[in-house]
CSV table of C-alpha atoms in Angstrom, one decimal:
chain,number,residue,atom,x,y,z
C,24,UNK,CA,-180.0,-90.6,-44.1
C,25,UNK,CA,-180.6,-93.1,-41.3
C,26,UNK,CA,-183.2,-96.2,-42.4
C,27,UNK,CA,-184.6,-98.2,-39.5
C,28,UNK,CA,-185.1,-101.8,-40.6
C,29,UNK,CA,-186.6,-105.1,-39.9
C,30,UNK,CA,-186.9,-108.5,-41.2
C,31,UNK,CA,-189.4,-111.5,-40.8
C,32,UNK,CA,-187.8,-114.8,-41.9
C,33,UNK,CA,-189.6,-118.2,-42.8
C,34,UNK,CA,-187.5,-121.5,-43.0
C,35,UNK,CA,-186.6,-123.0,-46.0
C,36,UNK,CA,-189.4,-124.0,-48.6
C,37,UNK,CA,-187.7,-126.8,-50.2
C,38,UNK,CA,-189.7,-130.2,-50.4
C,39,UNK,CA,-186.5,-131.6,-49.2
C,40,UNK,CA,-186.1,-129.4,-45.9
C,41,UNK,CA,-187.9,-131.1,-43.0
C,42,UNK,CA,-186.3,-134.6,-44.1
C,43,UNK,CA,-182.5,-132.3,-43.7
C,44,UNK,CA,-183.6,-130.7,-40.6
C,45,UNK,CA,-184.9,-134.4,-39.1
C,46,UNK,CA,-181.6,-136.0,-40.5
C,47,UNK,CA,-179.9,-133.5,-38.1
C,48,UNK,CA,-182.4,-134.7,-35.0
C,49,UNK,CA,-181.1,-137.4,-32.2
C,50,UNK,CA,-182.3,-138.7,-29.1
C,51,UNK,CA,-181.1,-137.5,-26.1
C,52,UNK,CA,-177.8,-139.1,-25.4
C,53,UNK,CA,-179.3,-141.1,-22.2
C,54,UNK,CA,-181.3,-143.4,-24.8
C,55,UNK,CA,-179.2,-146.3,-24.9
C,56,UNK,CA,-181.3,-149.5,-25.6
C,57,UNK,CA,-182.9,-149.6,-29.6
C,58,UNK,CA,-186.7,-149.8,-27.6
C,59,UNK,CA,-186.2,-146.6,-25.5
C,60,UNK,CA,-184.7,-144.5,-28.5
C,61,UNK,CA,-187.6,-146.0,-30.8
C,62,UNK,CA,-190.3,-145.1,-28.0
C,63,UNK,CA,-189.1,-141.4,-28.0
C,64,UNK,CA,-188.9,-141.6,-32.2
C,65,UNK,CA,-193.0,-142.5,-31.8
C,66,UNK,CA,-193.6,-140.0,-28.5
C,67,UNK,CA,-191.4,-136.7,-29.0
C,68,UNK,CA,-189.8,-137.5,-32.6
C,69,UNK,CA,-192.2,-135.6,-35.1
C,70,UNK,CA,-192.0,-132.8,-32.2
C,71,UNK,CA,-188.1,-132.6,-32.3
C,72,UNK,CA,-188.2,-132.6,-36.2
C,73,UNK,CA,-190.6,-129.6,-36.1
C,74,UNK,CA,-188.7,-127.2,-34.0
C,75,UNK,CA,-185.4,-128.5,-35.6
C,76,UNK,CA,-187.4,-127.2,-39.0
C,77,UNK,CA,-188.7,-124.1,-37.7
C,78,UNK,CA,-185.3,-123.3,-35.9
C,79,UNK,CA,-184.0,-122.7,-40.0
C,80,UNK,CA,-186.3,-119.8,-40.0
C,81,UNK,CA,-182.7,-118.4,-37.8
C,82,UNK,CA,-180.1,-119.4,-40.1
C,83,UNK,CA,-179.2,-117.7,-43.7
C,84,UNK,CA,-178.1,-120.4,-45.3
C,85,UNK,CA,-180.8,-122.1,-44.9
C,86,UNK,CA,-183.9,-119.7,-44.1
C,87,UNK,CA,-186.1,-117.4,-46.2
C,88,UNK,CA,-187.0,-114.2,-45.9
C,89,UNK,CA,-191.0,-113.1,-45.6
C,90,UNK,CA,-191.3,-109.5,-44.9
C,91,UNK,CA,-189.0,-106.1,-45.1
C,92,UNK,CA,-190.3,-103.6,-43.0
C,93,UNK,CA,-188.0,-100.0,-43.0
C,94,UNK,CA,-188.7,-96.6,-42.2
C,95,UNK,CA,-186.6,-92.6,-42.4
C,96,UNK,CA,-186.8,-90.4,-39.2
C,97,UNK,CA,-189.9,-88.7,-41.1
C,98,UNK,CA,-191.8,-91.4,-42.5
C,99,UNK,CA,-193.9,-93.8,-42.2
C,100,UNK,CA,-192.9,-97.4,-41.5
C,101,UNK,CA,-193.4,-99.9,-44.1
C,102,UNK,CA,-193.7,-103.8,-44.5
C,103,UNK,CA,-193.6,-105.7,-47.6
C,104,UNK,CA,-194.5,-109.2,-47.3
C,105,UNK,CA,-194.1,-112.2,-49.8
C,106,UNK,CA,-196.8,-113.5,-51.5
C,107,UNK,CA,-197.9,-116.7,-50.9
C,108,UNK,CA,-196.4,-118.3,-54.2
C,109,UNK,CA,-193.7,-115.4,-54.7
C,110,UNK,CA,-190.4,-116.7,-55.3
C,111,UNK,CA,-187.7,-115.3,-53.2
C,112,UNK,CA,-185.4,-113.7,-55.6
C,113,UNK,CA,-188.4,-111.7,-57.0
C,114,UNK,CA,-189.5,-110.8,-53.2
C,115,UNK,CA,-186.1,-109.1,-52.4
C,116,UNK,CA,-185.5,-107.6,-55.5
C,117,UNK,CA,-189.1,-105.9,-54.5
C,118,UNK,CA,-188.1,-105.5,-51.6
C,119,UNK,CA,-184.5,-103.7,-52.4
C,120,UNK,CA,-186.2,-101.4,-54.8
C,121,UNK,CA,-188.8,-100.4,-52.2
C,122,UNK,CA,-185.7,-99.2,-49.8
C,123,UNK,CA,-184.0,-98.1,-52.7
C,124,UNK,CA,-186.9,-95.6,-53.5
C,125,UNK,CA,-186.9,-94.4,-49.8
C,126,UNK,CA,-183.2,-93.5,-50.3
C,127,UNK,CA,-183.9,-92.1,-53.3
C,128,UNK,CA,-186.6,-89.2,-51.5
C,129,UNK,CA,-183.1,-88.2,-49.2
C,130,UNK,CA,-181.4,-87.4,-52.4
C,131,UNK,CA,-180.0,-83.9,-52.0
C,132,UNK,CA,-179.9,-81.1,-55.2
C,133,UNK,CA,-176.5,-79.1,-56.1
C,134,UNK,CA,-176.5,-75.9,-57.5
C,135,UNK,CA,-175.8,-77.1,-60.6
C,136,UNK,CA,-179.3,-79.0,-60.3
C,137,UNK,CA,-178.0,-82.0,-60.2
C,138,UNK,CA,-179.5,-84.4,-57.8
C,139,UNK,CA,-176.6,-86.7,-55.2
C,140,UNK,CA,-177.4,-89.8,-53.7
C,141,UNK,CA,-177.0,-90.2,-50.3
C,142,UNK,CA,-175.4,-93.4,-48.1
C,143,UNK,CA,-177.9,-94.6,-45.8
C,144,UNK,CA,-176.9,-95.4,-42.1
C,145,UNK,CA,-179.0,-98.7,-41.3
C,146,UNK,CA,-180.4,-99.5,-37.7
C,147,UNK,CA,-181.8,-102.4,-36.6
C,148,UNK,CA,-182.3,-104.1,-33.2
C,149,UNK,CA,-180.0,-107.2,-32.8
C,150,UNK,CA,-178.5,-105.9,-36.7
C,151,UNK,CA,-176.1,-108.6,-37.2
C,152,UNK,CA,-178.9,-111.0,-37.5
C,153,UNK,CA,-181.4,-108.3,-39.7
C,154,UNK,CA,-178.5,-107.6,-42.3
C,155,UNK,CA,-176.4,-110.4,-42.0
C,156,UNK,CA,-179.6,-112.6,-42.9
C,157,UNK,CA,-180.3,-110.0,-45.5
C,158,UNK,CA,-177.2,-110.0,-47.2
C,159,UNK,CA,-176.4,-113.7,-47.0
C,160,UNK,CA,-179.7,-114.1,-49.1
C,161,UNK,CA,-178.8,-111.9,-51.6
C,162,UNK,CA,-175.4,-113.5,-51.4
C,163,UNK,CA,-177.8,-117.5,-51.6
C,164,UNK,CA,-179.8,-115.7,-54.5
C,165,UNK,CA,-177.3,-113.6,-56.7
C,166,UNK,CA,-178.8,-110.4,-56.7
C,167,UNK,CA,-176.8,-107.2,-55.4
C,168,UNK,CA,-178.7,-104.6,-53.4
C,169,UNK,CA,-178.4,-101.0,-55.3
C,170,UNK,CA,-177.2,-99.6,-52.4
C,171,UNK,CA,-174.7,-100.3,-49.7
C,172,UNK,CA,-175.9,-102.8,-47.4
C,173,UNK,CA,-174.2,-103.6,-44.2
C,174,UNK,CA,-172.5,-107.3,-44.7
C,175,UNK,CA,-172.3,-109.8,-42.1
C,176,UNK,CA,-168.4,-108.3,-41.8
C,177,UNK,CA,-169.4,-105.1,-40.8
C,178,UNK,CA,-168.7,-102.8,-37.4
C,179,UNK,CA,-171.5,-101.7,-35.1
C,180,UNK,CA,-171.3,-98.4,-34.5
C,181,UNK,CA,-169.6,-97.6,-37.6
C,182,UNK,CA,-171.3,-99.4,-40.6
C,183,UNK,CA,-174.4,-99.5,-39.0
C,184,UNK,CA,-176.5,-98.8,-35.7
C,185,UNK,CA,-177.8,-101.6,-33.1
C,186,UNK,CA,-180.1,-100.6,-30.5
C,187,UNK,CA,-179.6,-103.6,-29.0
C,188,UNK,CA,-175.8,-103.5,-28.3
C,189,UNK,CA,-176.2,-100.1,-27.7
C,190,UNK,CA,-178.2,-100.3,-24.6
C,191,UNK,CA,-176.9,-103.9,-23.3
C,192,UNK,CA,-173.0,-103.9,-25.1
C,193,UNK,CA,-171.1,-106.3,-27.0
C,194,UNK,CA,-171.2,-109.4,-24.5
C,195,UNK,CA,-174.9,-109.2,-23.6
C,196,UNK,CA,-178.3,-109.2,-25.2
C,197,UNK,CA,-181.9,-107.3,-24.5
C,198,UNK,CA,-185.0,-108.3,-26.8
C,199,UNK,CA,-187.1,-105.4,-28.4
C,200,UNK,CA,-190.0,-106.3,-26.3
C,201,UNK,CA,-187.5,-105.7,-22.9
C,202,UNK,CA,-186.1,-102.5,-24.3
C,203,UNK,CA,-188.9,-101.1,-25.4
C,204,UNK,CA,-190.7,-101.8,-21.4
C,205,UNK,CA,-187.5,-100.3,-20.0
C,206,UNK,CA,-187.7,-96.9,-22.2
C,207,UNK,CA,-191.4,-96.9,-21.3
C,208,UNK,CA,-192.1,-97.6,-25.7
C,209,UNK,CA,-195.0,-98.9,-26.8
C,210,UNK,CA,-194.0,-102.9,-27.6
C,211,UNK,CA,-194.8,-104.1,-30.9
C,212,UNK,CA,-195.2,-107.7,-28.8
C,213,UNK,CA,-198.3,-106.2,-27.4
C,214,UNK,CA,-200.7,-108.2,-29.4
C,215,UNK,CA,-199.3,-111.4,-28.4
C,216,UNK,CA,-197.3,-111.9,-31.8
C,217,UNK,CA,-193.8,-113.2,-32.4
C,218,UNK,CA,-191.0,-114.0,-34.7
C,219,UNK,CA,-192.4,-117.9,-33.9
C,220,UNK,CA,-195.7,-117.1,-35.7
C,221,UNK,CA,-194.6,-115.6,-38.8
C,222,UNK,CA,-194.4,-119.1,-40.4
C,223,UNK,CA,-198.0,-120.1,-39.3
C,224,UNK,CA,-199.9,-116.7,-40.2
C,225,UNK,CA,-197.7,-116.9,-43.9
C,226,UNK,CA,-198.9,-119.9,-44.6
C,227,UNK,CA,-202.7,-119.3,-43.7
C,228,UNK,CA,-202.3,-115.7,-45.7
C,229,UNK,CA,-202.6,-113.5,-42.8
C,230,UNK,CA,-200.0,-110.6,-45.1
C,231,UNK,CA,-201.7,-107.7,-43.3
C,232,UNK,CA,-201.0,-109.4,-39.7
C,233,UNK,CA,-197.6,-110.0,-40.4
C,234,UNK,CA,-197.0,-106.5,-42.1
C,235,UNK,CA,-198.6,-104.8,-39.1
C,236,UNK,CA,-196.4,-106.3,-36.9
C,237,UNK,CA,-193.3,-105.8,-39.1
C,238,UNK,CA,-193.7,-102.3,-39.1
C,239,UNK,CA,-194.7,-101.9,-35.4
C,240,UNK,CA,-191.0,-103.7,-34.9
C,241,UNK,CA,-189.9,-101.0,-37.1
C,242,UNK,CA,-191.5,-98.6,-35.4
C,243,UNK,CA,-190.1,-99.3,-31.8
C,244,UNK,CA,-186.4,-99.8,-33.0
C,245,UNK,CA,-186.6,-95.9,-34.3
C,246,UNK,CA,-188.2,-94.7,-31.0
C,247,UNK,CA,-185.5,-96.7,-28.6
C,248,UNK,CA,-182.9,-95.6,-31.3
C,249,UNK,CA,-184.1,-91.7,-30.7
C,250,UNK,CA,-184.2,-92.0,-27.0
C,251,UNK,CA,-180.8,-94.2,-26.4
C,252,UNK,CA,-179.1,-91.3,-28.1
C,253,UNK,CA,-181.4,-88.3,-26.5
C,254,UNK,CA,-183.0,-87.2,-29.3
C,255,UNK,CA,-186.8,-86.7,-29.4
C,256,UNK,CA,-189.1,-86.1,-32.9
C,257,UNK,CA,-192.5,-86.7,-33.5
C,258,UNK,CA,-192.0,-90.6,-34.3
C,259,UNK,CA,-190.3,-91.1,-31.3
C,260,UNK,CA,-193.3,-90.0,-29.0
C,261,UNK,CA,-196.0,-91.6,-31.5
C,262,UNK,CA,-194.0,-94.8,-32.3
C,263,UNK,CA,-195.8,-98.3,-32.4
């Protein structure tokens, strides 16, 4: 059973967490004299200690996650999104379960009537980062997924399915956005939204935006997925 997924990450919601990521933010190593570096403190400072905040957002071990969007070959894609004042652990265990329960509908039936799980094959575009953030959360969090989830360790191709390295290779890189122009795909970018927003549109409770666009991503992984590998079904041609 192939799953198709896709993550939306937030950075870290500890009070403490701008003040880290600010503690980690210099002037550029021209500023010499004390006035110069305290002049770009005052001018460009608060700006450096935003993007060096948001930039967590990228990072496992120090990130959050926000929405889970996955999908089979034959259904429809779907996004779950944190609540506003859900903790994390509770999110992904809500989130596990809800894949979970997809795996669950590809269970096959014996003769004996007896029903056998089956191991899901997981694709995502640019994986290492989906389920190597994935993982390293439930790793941050203590909880362990009911199924096998690809860890940050694992081999593409083998443990799981990239459609990124599969079009561009191991040494070079192709957004979704660019794929899915190339292959002539619908682009879930369309609207103008990107991973860069999710933090703005969380925070001013705009779940149905985000979920929208989480599954649209979901959506245009499993249609480049289908054509990279020349196979055509009726959520290729109607993805996104």
């Amino acid at each position: 059973m192939r799953i198709y997924l896709d993550i939306e990450t937030l950075p870290s919601l500890a009070p403490e967490a701008r003040e880290l990521a600010r503690a980690g933010v210099k002037p550029p190593g021209s500023y010499k004299k004390a006035e110069s570096i305290a002049e770009w403190w005052k001018t460009e400072g608060e700006a450096a200690t935003e993007e060096a905040y948001r930039r967590q957002a990228l990072d496992g071990a120090t990130g959050e996650l926000c929405a889970v969007g996955f999908a089979a070959d034959d259904t429809e894609p779907v996004s779950l999104v944190r609540g506003r004042h859900e903790p994390e652990g509770d999110f992904l265990r809500r989130a596990l379960a809800g894949i979970d329960d997809l795996i669950d509908t590809g269970c096959t039936t014996g003769p004996d009537g007896m029903r056998w799980p089956v191991e899901p094959y997981f694709i995502a575009h640019n994986a290492p980062f989906d389920f190597g953030f994935l993982m390293r959360r439930c790793w941050a969090l203590g909880i362990r997924p009911p199924f096998k989830l690809p860890a940050p360790s694992a081999r593409d191709g083998k443990d799981y399915g990239d459609t990124m390295t599969l079009w561009a290779g191991h040494r070079n890189t192709i957004g979704l956005d660019r794929l899915c122009r190339a292959l002539a795909i619908p682009s879930p970018k369309v609207d103008g939204i990107d991973g860069g927003q999710i933090l703005d549109l969380w925070l001013c409770e705009k779940t149905e935006t985000i979920a929208r666009y989480n599954c649209a991503d979901v959506a245009a992984v499993r249609a480049c997925w289908h054509r990279l590998n020349w196979e055509t079904s009726a959520s290729a041609e109607t993805a996104a």
